[in-house]
Amino acid sequence: MNFLSPRLLRSFFILFASQILTPLAPQFAHAQSQSSPPAHKAPPPRSLAAATDQQQFLSYWTTETGWRTELQLRNNQVGHILTVTPVLRTADGAETPLFPIVVQPQEVKTVDVATAVGSSAPQLIGTYGSVALRYSAPSQINLYAVSMVMGVGHSIAFHIDATGEDQTENVGSREGIWWLPNGTANDYLVLLNQGQNPLQLILSLFDASGKAYVQNITLPPRGMNRVSVRQIVSAAKLSGSYGGIKVSAVHHAGSLDTLHVLFDQDAGFFAVMKMFFYDPRAQLQERDYAGTGQWTIRAPMLALSSPDPALAFPVGTLLQPELFVRNTTSKPIDALLSFNWRTDTTTGNSPGHTLHLIPYETRRIDVAALQDGKTLPQKAQWASVTMATTALPDEVVAVAASYDQSLHYGAQTPFSDQLAVQWEGGQWQYDPQHDSIITAGNGSSKPTQVAFTIFYNEGATKYELDQTLQPGEQMWMDIGKLIREGVPDKNGNTLPANLTSGSYDFRDLSNNRVGTLFEGKVIYDKTYGHVTYGCAACCGWGIPYLWYDPLSVIITALQDDGVYADYPCESEVDDVSNTFYNTWVSEATSVATVNYYGTHTGVSVGSTTSYCSALLTSNDAHERCPALARKPTAPVNTTPKVTIDSLAPNPIPQSGTATAHVTVDPAANIELSISSGGTGTATFGTGGNTTLQITETTAVTVTAGNLSSNGSPDLTLSSSYNGAAVPNAFSSAQFSVTTGACTATYASSTGSGLYACPSNVQISDKYNLQQYCGACSFSCVPISFDSTFTPSGCTPTTGSIQGAGNQVLTATETGRFAPSDCSLHGLQIQTTVTNAQGTTTTKYVGGNIGLQCNANGSPVCN
Amino acid sequence: MQKRNYRKPLLFCALLISSDGKAAAQDRETPEFHALVPDVGVTSPGNRVTVRGVGFPSDAVLYLGGFQVRQTTFIDSTTLEIVTPYLRPGSYKLQLRSGQTTVTSKVTFKSLPSETDSAIDKALALASQGNVSAAIAVLTDVAKNNVDPQVRSAAHYQMAQIYFQQGDWWRWAGESGAVFEPESGAAVQTSWEYRLSYARSVYLLPIESDPETPVRLVSWAVEYDVTRNPEPMFYRSLINARYGNLDKAEMDSKFILTTDPDNPSYRALAAYIATLSGHRMDLNHLYNESVTDPRALTLLGEAAFLTGDIGSAQRWWALASKQYPLGASLAYWAGKKHLARGQQRVATSLLTECTAMEPTSKEAKDAQALLATSRASHIQ
């Protein structure tokens, strides 16, 4: 890769995150104040979660006459392909799998459902249902999927995001808003059972004032029900053109999904009425990403009265932007609306607009009326709408719509509370008939740096832009403009002029654990003049865990600890330690203390527990990324310092003994053990035991078995305290058992060559030595040399892994080469080895070394 | 390098018993030798001989002149069969080893010269006449071509001795090491002369990475020697003394003085060790004696130098130089070795000895340079 990896980027802005999270620190007196970040030595993390069977659901597909469905599948992983099997479900829950789709990393693949079923499952032509997407991956989030349902020959296109099933969720409801924009618009309210259990539902429709109509509905396993709100409203005699929808599940609420879409084929109108999952257990803290103490939702791309020319609406088109805001509870709720607007040249923000909503009320806000030059400029083209409330998450929901009077031209932007570090976007399009506009905004109260990346060429090529965003500010990407005008990215690269589609992502470079970014995208289709909005998937971390569990720290010594968490979006494990800085707590500082950075100090021998705590963005089954309070905890054992000062001889001759001196500070019950990873064996003393209890500093006898090791130090003398290995250096020692044969095998020689005469030369032979023993003796001498060479010393050295029986023996001879001729003069080294039993051999004569003068000395030889 | 412990060979603990003495170390019957049949034979390729006696243990291994026999076959407690090792022509006493017990005997075997010995004798004669190259050529031929590996080892040893006499130390060391061909068997491993030659060459020449190697090798020379010759022990004592192992050095020194109390070298060694230990009394006794042995003279000179009596040191070294000028070169190499080991005091005495004995030699100049460098680094 030729750019900074996402992992590095996420780690780079450590201190920003820690500063943001500091107010979240628990009310404990922390052990030490901050100094400078230590050079932590992290152990290898656990393996990333293994790939398991995953499943997501798209709530609607149809091949009915006049409709076309396209599935978009994006692989969010880095470096791993994803094979997805779409399984079409009909309304009764029957399943028909389609051919598996292979999606390259960062790639978006599209599947035309009618084409896919045309040959293999023709019975599915002319029907509708839901889709289960099955794949194997470490995390559900590794796939981002969309169902695009389009009216053939009409400007109708519904963007439907996939979501997951949470089988642990028993209570909750889906909350939405119904709207009848004219007298002819149709609608579908899709109620979907993702799971394998029947689903008992209570469907409640409210008029604008909160008056309710209730209906019970049962969905079979995997089944769905498609109803018309218009018909129910009419039958229930609810008044008005808008109101609320509540779909409650008696049980298995985590298996419920809903979709509400409006369309008028004659008018060329369509709208997606986004519905929200209301979880009564949700805490404000986990959804208050910016830490404002309020729950905030945003609609980032509300098209205002004067549409952006980039949308290519006919000249003179006048939109009627409006908002629908609903109180989903039985209590009154206040909310504050505000707008960040932009024209083609300027941006600004509006003063707040307070709403007081009575129980179950739905309120329509005419944004067009606010474009009076006081609240919003008349020429403003876009607004990012923000609604903040002190109510709990999803107790207020909102939908934005912006259409002209004919309903033919318009656009939507969904409300969402999600701020994230990273957004993995779906497909964008640009061709003579399409254009895409993508935005990302800063939802926090501090400036932030944003990286925007476009992926194309099957995800293999990138186009990168960075921008600093002030609070509330958005970066605005007209993909068509970037391509048309050849706008260079930060690396000077431009998008190919013939590029028509790709994917994208946004990354928050300033905040790496709880992000500040919200996002939005619209795709304009000139064929029919319709604009669809797209969503991206946020990314969060898995459950964090401490580097060490348990943590062993030596008395009076320091031991670093930190935090890891899986980052499934990129199939990586991240070191998220910096998020938890300044939150570390030791429950017994008399045993161990812990500082700002998680570095522990052993105070006295004993056990305690330490932990740290912070908010960390996560992933849930509904493709949201709540910031959950995480508190990774692990036992801390302060152990005595145990040092194996010496173990000699090493290797130990077969059936021989060695003495190991072991220092225990302070005195404590320590278990010594001998383990073998090879053929060598050894025991303590003469009793044949491989474990030994000691209580203080002592010397122990290690008795070698009668089988030698295979050359490697395959035996380990280790120490443990309370069943855990003592962690200090030299608390274990490797050794081996040897026959003491010290058998040498010639390997190579060096030193031959041309020298400027006279010259001091150094030559050497290397031998591979087997069954080495410290009792072996070595010597070397030059032989077969003539008077031109005056030896000055020969040095045999052995070296390899401490305690290994296989060593390298090097015999190095130095001397002065001073001939008066240009002949080649030979020389060898004779290496003598005396084994551990005292038997001497000289069968070791190395290679023939040739010494000759070159042209640089005297005599001058060429 | 870390100091290592090592298993000592069983021979180290051997108890020496005279077969005609009554010192019984064990309950079992002490072996006694009565006769060898035959008790004469040519040196190579070895003679099959029957050993008559009583009390032979089943694990008995026999030696002649300190050379382990090529083969020992236990017939019964009164009869052993052996194959003689290669021995230079002469008479050799028989030794027996069993477990940790070594028994010596007055029973001898007479080794008669073979054709090979004529060649070796010729070479030695040539060397004594100063025709070293011719002598080496003859011995080289034997060392390369004789079918008896023990003869080949003997030829290497003889070449080593010739090179030593010439002061050609590296070739001496090479041939001393070349003695130990695996095919030569245990005979060459048990010869103290072979082992001592090799151990001395390792002590003097290679710059060992393991400082224990010379001590270990000379110890093996002592421990494998069933004849209990004092010479290996003399050198072990000397090397230990120079390496600072004064207790071990003193133990060996006292032992060899009990076997040969008038030996001037042994007495000089005792004085040298005493001086290193901070005592001067032994040295005082020798000031007024007439010593002619060059080995003793050099040691006395070194001892005097260590006490600060430079004048006496110079006198003894001058006398040594007249007897054995090559001693200066040996002192140089030993001094260089100890200097590399950081044994400044011993190294200085040896290098100074070299400069005193042969002040105009190249080695003396090198020694002076080493001394100057050593002094400079010592001052720093």
PDB file of N, CA, C and O in Angstrom, chain A residues 649 772 774-782 785 791-796 830 832 834-835 837-843, chain B residues 2 4-7 170-171 173-174 177-178 180-183 189 195 198 202 206-209 213 216-217 220 224 333 336:
ATOM      1  N   PRO A 649      26.584 -27.304  34.177  1.00  0.00           N
ATOM      2  CA  PRO A 649      26.880 -27.039  32.770  1.00  0.00           C
ATOM      3  C   PRO A 649      25.612 -27.095  31.927  1.00  0.00           C
ATOM      4  O   PRO A 649      24.647 -27.721  32.301  1.00  0.00           O
ATOM      5  N   TYR A 772      27.199 -30.743  21.501  1.00  0.00           N
ATOM      6  CA  TYR A 772      28.176 -29.888  22.160  1.00  0.00           C
ATOM      7  C   TYR A 772      28.060 -30.013  23.676  1.00  0.00           C
ATOM      8  O   TYR A 772      26.983 -30.234  24.228  1.00  0.00           O
ATOM      9  N   GLY A 774      30.042 -28.227  27.293  1.00  0.00           N
ATOM     10  CA  GLY A 774      31.028 -27.266  27.789  1.00  0.00           C
ATOM     11  C   GLY A 774      32.330 -27.919  28.190  1.00  0.00           C
ATOM     12  O   GLY A 774      33.366 -27.238  28.303  1.00  0.00           O
ATOM     13  N   ALA A 775      32.283 -29.214  28.405  1.00  0.00           N
ATOM     14  CA  ALA A 775      33.517 -29.909  28.776  1.00  0.00           C
ATOM     15  C   ALA A 775      34.364 -30.263  27.562  1.00  0.00           C
ATOM     16  O   ALA A 775      35.483 -30.752  27.715  1.00  0.00           O
ATOM     17  N   CYS A 776      33.832 -30.046  26.381  1.00  0.00           N
ATOM     18  CA  CYS A 776      34.643 -30.274  25.182  1.00  0.00           C
ATOM     19  C   CYS A 776      35.690 -29.159  25.083  1.00  0.00           C
ATOM     20  O   CYS A 776      35.473 -28.040  25.543  1.00  0.00           O
ATOM     21  N   SER A 777      36.801 -29.503  24.478  1.00  0.00           N
ATOM     22  CA  SER A 777      37.861 -28.506  24.281  1.00  0.00           C
ATOM     23  C   SER A 777      38.180 -28.412  22.804  1.00  0.00           C
ATOM     24  O   SER A 777      38.074 -29.399  22.069  1.00  0.00           O
ATOM     25  N   PHE A 778      38.575 -27.222  22.417  1.00  0.00           N
ATOM     26  CA  PHE A 778      38.834 -26.978  21.005  1.00  0.00           C
ATOM     27  C   PHE A 778      40.153 -26.225  20.852  1.00  0.00           C
ATOM     28  O   PHE A 778      40.490 -25.378  21.681  1.00  0.00           O
ATOM     29  N   SER A 779      40.845 -26.542  19.802  1.00  0.00           N
ATOM     30  CA  SER A 779      42.013 -25.753  19.450  1.00  0.00           C
ATOM     31  C   SER A 779      42.197 -25.829  17.952  1.00  0.00           C
ATOM     32  O   SER A 779      41.600 -26.676  17.280  1.00  0.00           O
ATOM     33  N   CYS A 780      42.984 -24.922  17.447  1.00  0.00           N
ATOM     34  CA  CYS A 780      43.214 -24.946  16.012  1.00  0.00           C
ATOM     35  C   CYS A 780      44.621 -24.434  15.720  1.00  0.00           C
ATOM     36  O   CYS A 780      45.167 -23.629  16.497  1.00  0.00           O
ATOM     37  N   VAL A 781      45.163 -24.918  14.653  1.00  0.00           N
ATOM     38  CA  VAL A 781      46.488 -24.464  14.216  1.00  0.00           C
ATOM     39  C   VAL A 781      46.502 -24.453  12.698  1.00  0.00           C
ATOM     40  O   VAL A 781      45.794 -25.229  12.063  1.00  0.00           O
ATOM     41  N   PRO A 782      47.312 -23.588  12.135  1.00  0.00           N
ATOM     42  CA  PRO A 782      47.474 -23.631  10.682  1.00  0.00           C
ATOM     43  C   PRO A 782      48.381 -24.799  10.306  1.00  0.00           C
ATOM     44  O   PRO A 782      49.312 -25.121  11.047  1.00  0.00           O
ATOM     45  N   PHE A 785      51.305 -24.820   5.532  1.00  0.00           N
ATOM     46  CA  PHE A 785      51.653 -23.485   5.065  1.00  0.00           C
ATOM     47  C   PHE A 785      53.160 -23.418   4.844  1.00  0.00           C
ATOM     48  O   PHE A 785      53.916 -24.239   5.367  1.00  0.00           O
ATOM     49  N   PRO A 791      52.120 -17.424  11.183  1.00  0.00           N
ATOM     50  CA  PRO A 791      50.913 -17.446  12.016  1.00  0.00           C
ATOM     51  C   PRO A 791      51.080 -16.568  13.249  1.00  0.00           C
ATOM     52  O   PRO A 791      52.180 -16.433  13.784  1.00  0.00           O
ATOM     53  N   SER A 792      49.990 -15.985  13.687  1.00  0.00           N
ATOM     54  CA  SER A 792      50.049 -15.203  14.923  1.00  0.00           C
ATOM     55  C   SER A 792      48.998 -15.633  15.925  1.00  0.00           C
ATOM     56  O   SER A 792      48.985 -15.132  17.034  1.00  0.00           O
ATOM     57  N   GLY A 793      48.144 -16.529  15.576  1.00  0.00           N
ATOM     58  CA  GLY A 793      47.176 -17.005  16.553  1.00  0.00           C
ATOM     59  C   GLY A 793      45.991 -17.652  15.886  1.00  0.00           C
ATOM     60  O   GLY A 793      45.587 -17.232  14.804  1.00  0.00           O
ATOM     61  N   CYS A 794      45.498 -18.658  16.514  1.00  0.00           N
ATOM     62  CA  CYS A 794      44.311 -19.329  15.985  1.00  0.00           C
ATOM     63  C   CYS A 794      43.282 -19.405  17.107  1.00  0.00           C
ATOM     64  O   CYS A 794      43.622 -19.761  18.238  1.00  0.00           O
ATOM     65  N   THR A 795      42.063 -19.034  16.800  1.00  0.00           N
ATOM     66  CA  THR A 795      41.034 -18.960  17.831  1.00  0.00           C
ATOM     67  C   THR A 795      39.835 -19.826  17.455  1.00  0.00           C
ATOM     68  O   THR A 795      39.166 -19.561  16.463  1.00  0.00           O
ATOM     69  N   PRO A 796      39.547 -20.854  18.221  1.00  0.00           N
ATOM     70  CA  PRO A 796      38.305 -21.589  18.005  1.00  0.00           C
ATOM     71  C   PRO A 796      37.198 -20.999  18.872  1.00  0.00           C
ATOM     72  O   PRO A 796      37.409 -20.754  20.062  1.00  0.00           O
ATOM     73  N   GLN A 830      43.880 -26.801  10.912  1.00  0.00           N
ATOM     74  CA  GLN A 830      43.566 -28.089  11.536  1.00  0.00           C
ATOM     75  C   GLN A 830      42.904 -27.807  12.880  1.00  0.00           C
ATOM     76  O   GLN A 830      43.471 -27.133  13.741  1.00  0.00           O
ATOM     77  N   THR A 832      41.239 -29.201  16.271  1.00  0.00           N
ATOM     78  CA  THR A 832      41.254 -30.362  17.154  1.00  0.00           C
ATOM     79  C   THR A 832      40.154 -30.219  18.191  1.00  0.00           C
ATOM     80  O   THR A 832      40.026 -29.178  18.827  1.00  0.00           O
ATOM     81  N   THR A 834      38.426 -32.078  21.506  1.00  0.00           N
ATOM     82  CA  THR A 834      38.487 -33.104  22.543  1.00  0.00           C
ATOM     83  C   THR A 834      37.111 -33.166  23.189  1.00  0.00           C
ATOM     84  O   THR A 834      36.604 -32.155  23.679  1.00  0.00           O
ATOM     85  N   ASN A 835      36.484 -34.329  23.106  1.00  0.00           N
ATOM     86  CA  ASN A 835      35.102 -34.415  23.572  1.00  0.00           C
ATOM     87  C   ASN A 835      35.024 -34.425  25.089  1.00  0.00           C
ATOM     88  O   ASN A 835      36.048 -34.375  25.786  1.00  0.00           O
ATOM     89  N   GLN A 837      34.461 -36.646  27.079  1.00  0.00           N
ATOM     90  CA  GLN A 837      35.081 -37.788  27.738  1.00  0.00           C
ATOM     91  C   GLN A 837      36.609 -37.719  27.656  1.00  0.00           C
ATOM     92  O   GLN A 837      37.299 -38.622  28.117  1.00  0.00           O
ATOM     93  N   GLY A 838      37.133 -36.676  27.035  1.00  0.00           N
ATOM     94  CA  GLY A 838      38.575 -36.507  26.967  1.00  0.00           C
ATOM     95  C   GLY A 838      39.200 -37.122  25.748  1.00  0.00           C
ATOM     96  O   GLY A 838      40.426 -37.109  25.603  1.00  0.00           O
ATOM     97  N   THR A 839      38.408 -37.654  24.842  1.00  0.00           N
ATOM     98  CA  THR A 839      38.964 -38.243  23.631  1.00  0.00           C
ATOM     99  C   THR A 839      39.216 -37.138  22.614  1.00  0.00           C
ATOM    100  O   THR A 839      38.340 -36.330  22.317  1.00  0.00           O
ATOM    101  N   THR A 840      40.416 -37.142  22.103  1.00  0.00           N
ATOM    102  CA  THR A 840      40.850 -36.074  21.202  1.00  0.00           C
ATOM    103  C   THR A 840      40.876 -36.588  19.772  1.00  0.00           C
ATOM    104  O   THR A 840      41.284 -37.721  19.523  1.00  0.00           O
ATOM    105  N   THR A 841      40.444 -35.786  18.866  1.00  0.00           N
ATOM    106  CA  THR A 841      40.481 -36.178  17.454  1.00  0.00           C
ATOM    107  C   THR A 841      40.946 -35.001  16.624  1.00  0.00           C
ATOM    108  O   THR A 841      40.749 -33.850  16.986  1.00  0.00           O
ATOM    109  N   THR A 842      41.584 -35.304  15.537  1.00  0.00           N
ATOM    110  CA  THR A 842      42.057 -34.237  14.649  1.00  0.00           C
ATOM    111  C   THR A 842      41.566 -34.449  13.233  1.00  0.00           C
ATOM    112  O   THR A 842      42.165 -33.999  12.288  1.00  0.00           O
ATOM    113  N   LYS A 843      40.485 -35.124  13.108  1.00  0.00           N
ATOM    114  CA  LYS A 843      40.000 -35.377  11.750  1.00  0.00           C
ATOM    115  C   LYS A 843      39.381 -34.144  11.117  1.00  0.00           C
ATOM    116  O   LYS A 843      38.700 -34.236  10.117  1.00  0.00           O
TER     117      LYS A 843
ATOM    118  N   GLN B   2      31.300 -17.738  30.442  1.00  0.00           N
ATOM    119  CA  GLN B   2      30.988 -18.169  31.788  1.00  0.00           C
ATOM    120  C   GLN B   2      31.785 -19.416  32.147  1.00  0.00           C
ATOM    121  O   GLN B   2      31.964 -20.314  31.349  1.00  0.00           O
ATOM    122  N   ARG B   4      32.574 -22.879  33.371  1.00  0.00           N
ATOM    123  CA  ARG B   4      31.710 -24.060  33.337  1.00  0.00           C
ATOM    124  C   ARG B   4      32.195 -25.119  34.318  1.00  0.00           C
ATOM    125  O   ARG B   4      33.384 -25.233  34.595  1.00  0.00           O
ATOM    126  N   ASN B   5      31.275 -25.889  34.807  1.00  0.00           N
ATOM    127  CA  ASN B   5      31.626 -27.106  35.509  1.00  0.00           C
ATOM    128  C   ASN B   5      31.594 -28.227  34.486  1.00  0.00           C
ATOM    129  O   ASN B   5      30.918 -28.156  33.491  1.00  0.00           O
ATOM    130  N   TYR B   6      32.313 -29.244  34.712  1.00  0.00           N
ATOM    131  CA  TYR B   6      32.244 -30.360  33.789  1.00  0.00           C
ATOM    132  C   TYR B   6      32.498 -31.637  34.542  1.00  0.00           C
ATOM    133  O   TYR B   6      33.124 -31.666  35.587  1.00  0.00           O
ATOM    134  N   ARG B   7      31.983 -32.680  34.001  1.00  0.00           N
ATOM    135  CA  ARG B   7      32.174 -33.985  34.638  1.00  0.00           C
ATOM    136  C   ARG B   7      33.603 -34.412  34.463  1.00  0.00           C
ATOM    137  O   ARG B   7      34.143 -34.387  33.365  1.00  0.00           O
ATOM    138  N   TRP B 170      54.294 -23.490  15.385  1.00  0.00           N
ATOM    139  CA  TRP B 170      53.001 -23.792  14.763  1.00  0.00           C
ATOM    140  C   TRP B 170      52.985 -25.198  14.164  1.00  0.00           C
ATOM    141  O   TRP B 170      51.978 -25.901  14.251  1.00  0.00           O
ATOM    142  N   ARG B 171      54.129 -25.573  13.554  1.00  0.00           N
ATOM    143  CA  ARG B 171      54.157 -26.928  12.992  1.00  0.00           C
ATOM    144  C   ARG B 171      54.223 -27.956  14.120  1.00  0.00           C
ATOM    145  O   ARG B 171      53.678 -29.052  14.009  1.00  0.00           O
ATOM    146  N   ALA B 173      52.709 -27.557  16.911  1.00  0.00           N
ATOM    147  CA  ALA B 173      51.324 -27.660  17.360  1.00  0.00           C
ATOM    148  C   ALA B 173      50.504 -28.492  16.388  1.00  0.00           C
ATOM    149  O   ALA B 173      49.688 -29.332  16.788  1.00  0.00           O
ATOM    150  N   GLY B 174      50.708 -28.262  15.099  1.00  0.00           N
ATOM    151  CA  GLY B 174      49.942 -29.015  14.100  1.00  0.00           C
ATOM    152  C   GLY B 174      50.199 -30.506  14.204  1.00  0.00           C
ATOM    153  O   GLY B 174      49.261 -31.313  14.183  1.00  0.00           O
ATOM    154  N   GLY B 177      48.737 -32.089  17.361  1.00  0.00           N
ATOM    155  CA  GLY B 177      47.307 -32.362  17.228  1.00  0.00           C
ATOM    156  C   GLY B 177      47.041 -33.522  16.301  1.00  0.00           C
ATOM    157  O   GLY B 177      46.094 -34.301  16.508  1.00  0.00           O
ATOM    158  N   ALA B 178      47.881 -33.642  15.265  1.00  0.00           N
ATOM    159  CA  ALA B 178      47.646 -34.684  14.264  1.00  0.00           C
ATOM    160  C   ALA B 178      47.861 -36.086  14.811  1.00  0.00           C
ATOM    161  O   ALA B 178      47.466 -37.070  14.185  1.00  0.00           O
ATOM    162  N   PHE B 180      46.299 -37.397  17.081  1.00  0.00           N
ATOM    163  CA  PHE B 180      45.054 -37.999  17.568  1.00  0.00           C
ATOM    164  C   PHE B 180      44.099 -38.333  16.430  1.00  0.00           C
ATOM    165  O   PHE B 180      43.062 -37.706  16.260  1.00  0.00           O
ATOM    166  N   GLU B 181      44.475 -39.323  15.656  1.00  0.00           N
ATOM    167  CA  GLU B 181      43.532 -39.833  14.668  1.00  0.00           C
ATOM    168  C   GLU B 181      42.591 -40.796  15.363  1.00  0.00           C
ATOM    169  O   GLU B 181      43.019 -41.629  16.159  1.00  0.00           O
ATOM    170  N   PRO B 182      41.309 -40.728  15.053  1.00  0.00           N
ATOM    171  CA  PRO B 182      40.368 -41.638  15.711  1.00  0.00           C
ATOM    172  C   PRO B 182      40.727 -43.109  15.503  1.00  0.00           C
ATOM    173  O   PRO B 182      40.523 -43.940  16.384  1.00  0.00           O
ATOM    174  N   GLU B 183      41.298 -43.411  14.332  1.00  0.00           N
ATOM    175  CA  GLU B 183      41.612 -44.810  14.055  1.00  0.00           C
ATOM    176  C   GLU B 183      42.702 -45.335  14.975  1.00  0.00           C
ATOM    177  O   GLU B 183      42.888 -46.551  15.112  1.00  0.00           O
ATOM    178  N   GLN B 189      45.314 -41.973  23.064  1.00  0.00           N
ATOM    179  CA  GLN B 189      44.585 -41.125  24.007  1.00  0.00           C
ATOM    180  C   GLN B 189      45.157 -41.233  25.417  1.00  0.00           C
ATOM    181  O   GLN B 189      44.975 -40.344  26.242  1.00  0.00           O
ATOM    182  N   ARG B 195      49.640 -36.499  24.835  1.00  0.00           N
ATOM    183  CA  ARG B 195      48.686 -35.516  25.339  1.00  0.00           C
ATOM    184  C   ARG B 195      49.369 -34.247  25.832  1.00  0.00           C
ATOM    185  O   ARG B 195      48.888 -33.135  25.603  1.00  0.00           O
ATOM    186  N   TYR B 198      50.419 -32.003  22.979  1.00  0.00           N
ATOM    187  CA  TYR B 198      49.269 -31.270  22.424  1.00  0.00           C
ATOM    188  C   TYR B 198      48.798 -30.186  23.397  1.00  0.00           C
ATOM    189  O   TYR B 198      48.553 -29.033  23.010  1.00  0.00           O
ATOM    190  N   VAL B 202      48.592 -26.102  22.789  1.00  0.00           N
ATOM    191  CA  VAL B 202      47.352 -25.314  22.915  1.00  0.00           C
ATOM    192  C   VAL B 202      47.534 -24.208  23.951  1.00  0.00           C
ATOM    193  O   VAL B 202      47.030 -23.090  23.788  1.00  0.00           O
ATOM    194  N   PRO B 206      47.329 -21.209  20.202  1.00  0.00           N
ATOM    195  CA  PRO B 206      46.021 -20.652  19.799  1.00  0.00           C
ATOM    196  C   PRO B 206      45.509 -19.661  20.844  1.00  0.00           C
ATOM    197  O   PRO B 206      45.713 -19.840  22.036  1.00  0.00           O
ATOM    198  N   ILE B 207      44.899 -18.632  20.384  1.00  0.00           N
ATOM    199  CA  ILE B 207      44.308 -17.660  21.301  1.00  0.00           C
ATOM    200  C   ILE B 207      42.929 -18.207  21.654  1.00  0.00           C
ATOM    201  O   ILE B 207      41.944 -17.942  20.991  1.00  0.00           O
ATOM    202  N   GLU B 208      42.852 -18.983  22.655  1.00  0.00           N
ATOM    203  CA  GLU B 208      41.625 -19.715  22.949  1.00  0.00           C
ATOM    204  C   GLU B 208      40.480 -18.774  23.322  1.00  0.00           C
ATOM    205  O   GLU B 208      40.666 -17.793  24.021  1.00  0.00           O
ATOM    206  N   SER B 209      39.295 -19.143  22.855  1.00  0.00           N
ATOM    207  CA  SER B 209      38.124 -18.420  23.330  1.00  0.00           C
ATOM    208  C   SER B 209      37.719 -18.925  24.705  1.00  0.00           C
ATOM    209  O   SER B 209      37.108 -18.218  25.482  1.00  0.00           O
ATOM    210  N   THR B 213      40.420 -24.277  28.365  1.00  0.00           N
ATOM    211  CA  THR B 213      40.866 -25.368  27.499  1.00  0.00           C
ATOM    212  C   THR B 213      42.287 -25.849  27.819  1.00  0.00           C
ATOM    213  O   THR B 213      42.500 -27.048  27.976  1.00  0.00           O
ATOM    214  N   ARG B 216      42.182 -27.754  30.988  1.00  0.00           N
ATOM    215  CA  ARG B 216      41.435 -29.004  30.812  1.00  0.00           C
ATOM    216  C   ARG B 216      42.281 -30.036  30.070  1.00  0.00           C
ATOM    217  O   ARG B 216      42.338 -31.210  30.443  1.00  0.00           O
ATOM    218  N   LEU B 217      42.966 -29.596  29.018  1.00  0.00           N
ATOM    219  CA  LEU B 217      43.750 -30.548  28.228  1.00  0.00           C
ATOM    220  C   LEU B 217      44.924 -31.110  29.027  1.00  0.00           C
ATOM    221  O   LEU B 217      45.211 -32.309  28.949  1.00  0.00           O
ATOM    222  N   TRP B 220      43.623 -33.599  31.444  1.00  0.00           N
ATOM    223  CA  TRP B 220      43.366 -34.910  30.842  1.00  0.00           C
ATOM    224  C   TRP B 220      44.681 -35.682  30.661  1.00  0.00           C
ATOM    225  O   TRP B 220      44.710 -36.902  30.792  1.00  0.00           O
ATOM    226  N   TYR B 224      44.609 -39.330  32.275  1.00  0.00           N
ATOM    227  CA  TYR B 224      44.660 -40.542  31.440  1.00  0.00           C
ATOM    228  C   TYR B 224      45.963 -41.318  31.641  1.00  0.00           C
ATOM    229  O   TYR B 224      46.097 -42.427  31.126  1.00  0.00           O
ATOM    230  N   TRP B 333      55.399 -16.283  23.498  1.00  0.00           N
ATOM    231  CA  TRP B 333      54.064 -16.782  23.147  1.00  0.00           C
ATOM    232  C   TRP B 333      53.197 -16.939  24.394  1.00  0.00           C
ATOM    233  O   TRP B 333      52.005 -16.601  24.380  1.00  0.00           O
ATOM    234  N   LYS B 336      52.186 -13.465  25.497  1.00  0.00           N
ATOM    235  CA  LYS B 336      51.151 -12.922  24.616  1.00  0.00           C
ATOM    236  C   LYS B 336      49.785 -13.511  24.964  1.00  0.00           C
ATOM    237  O   LYS B 336      48.759 -12.815  24.984  1.00  0.00           O
TER     238      LYS B 336
END
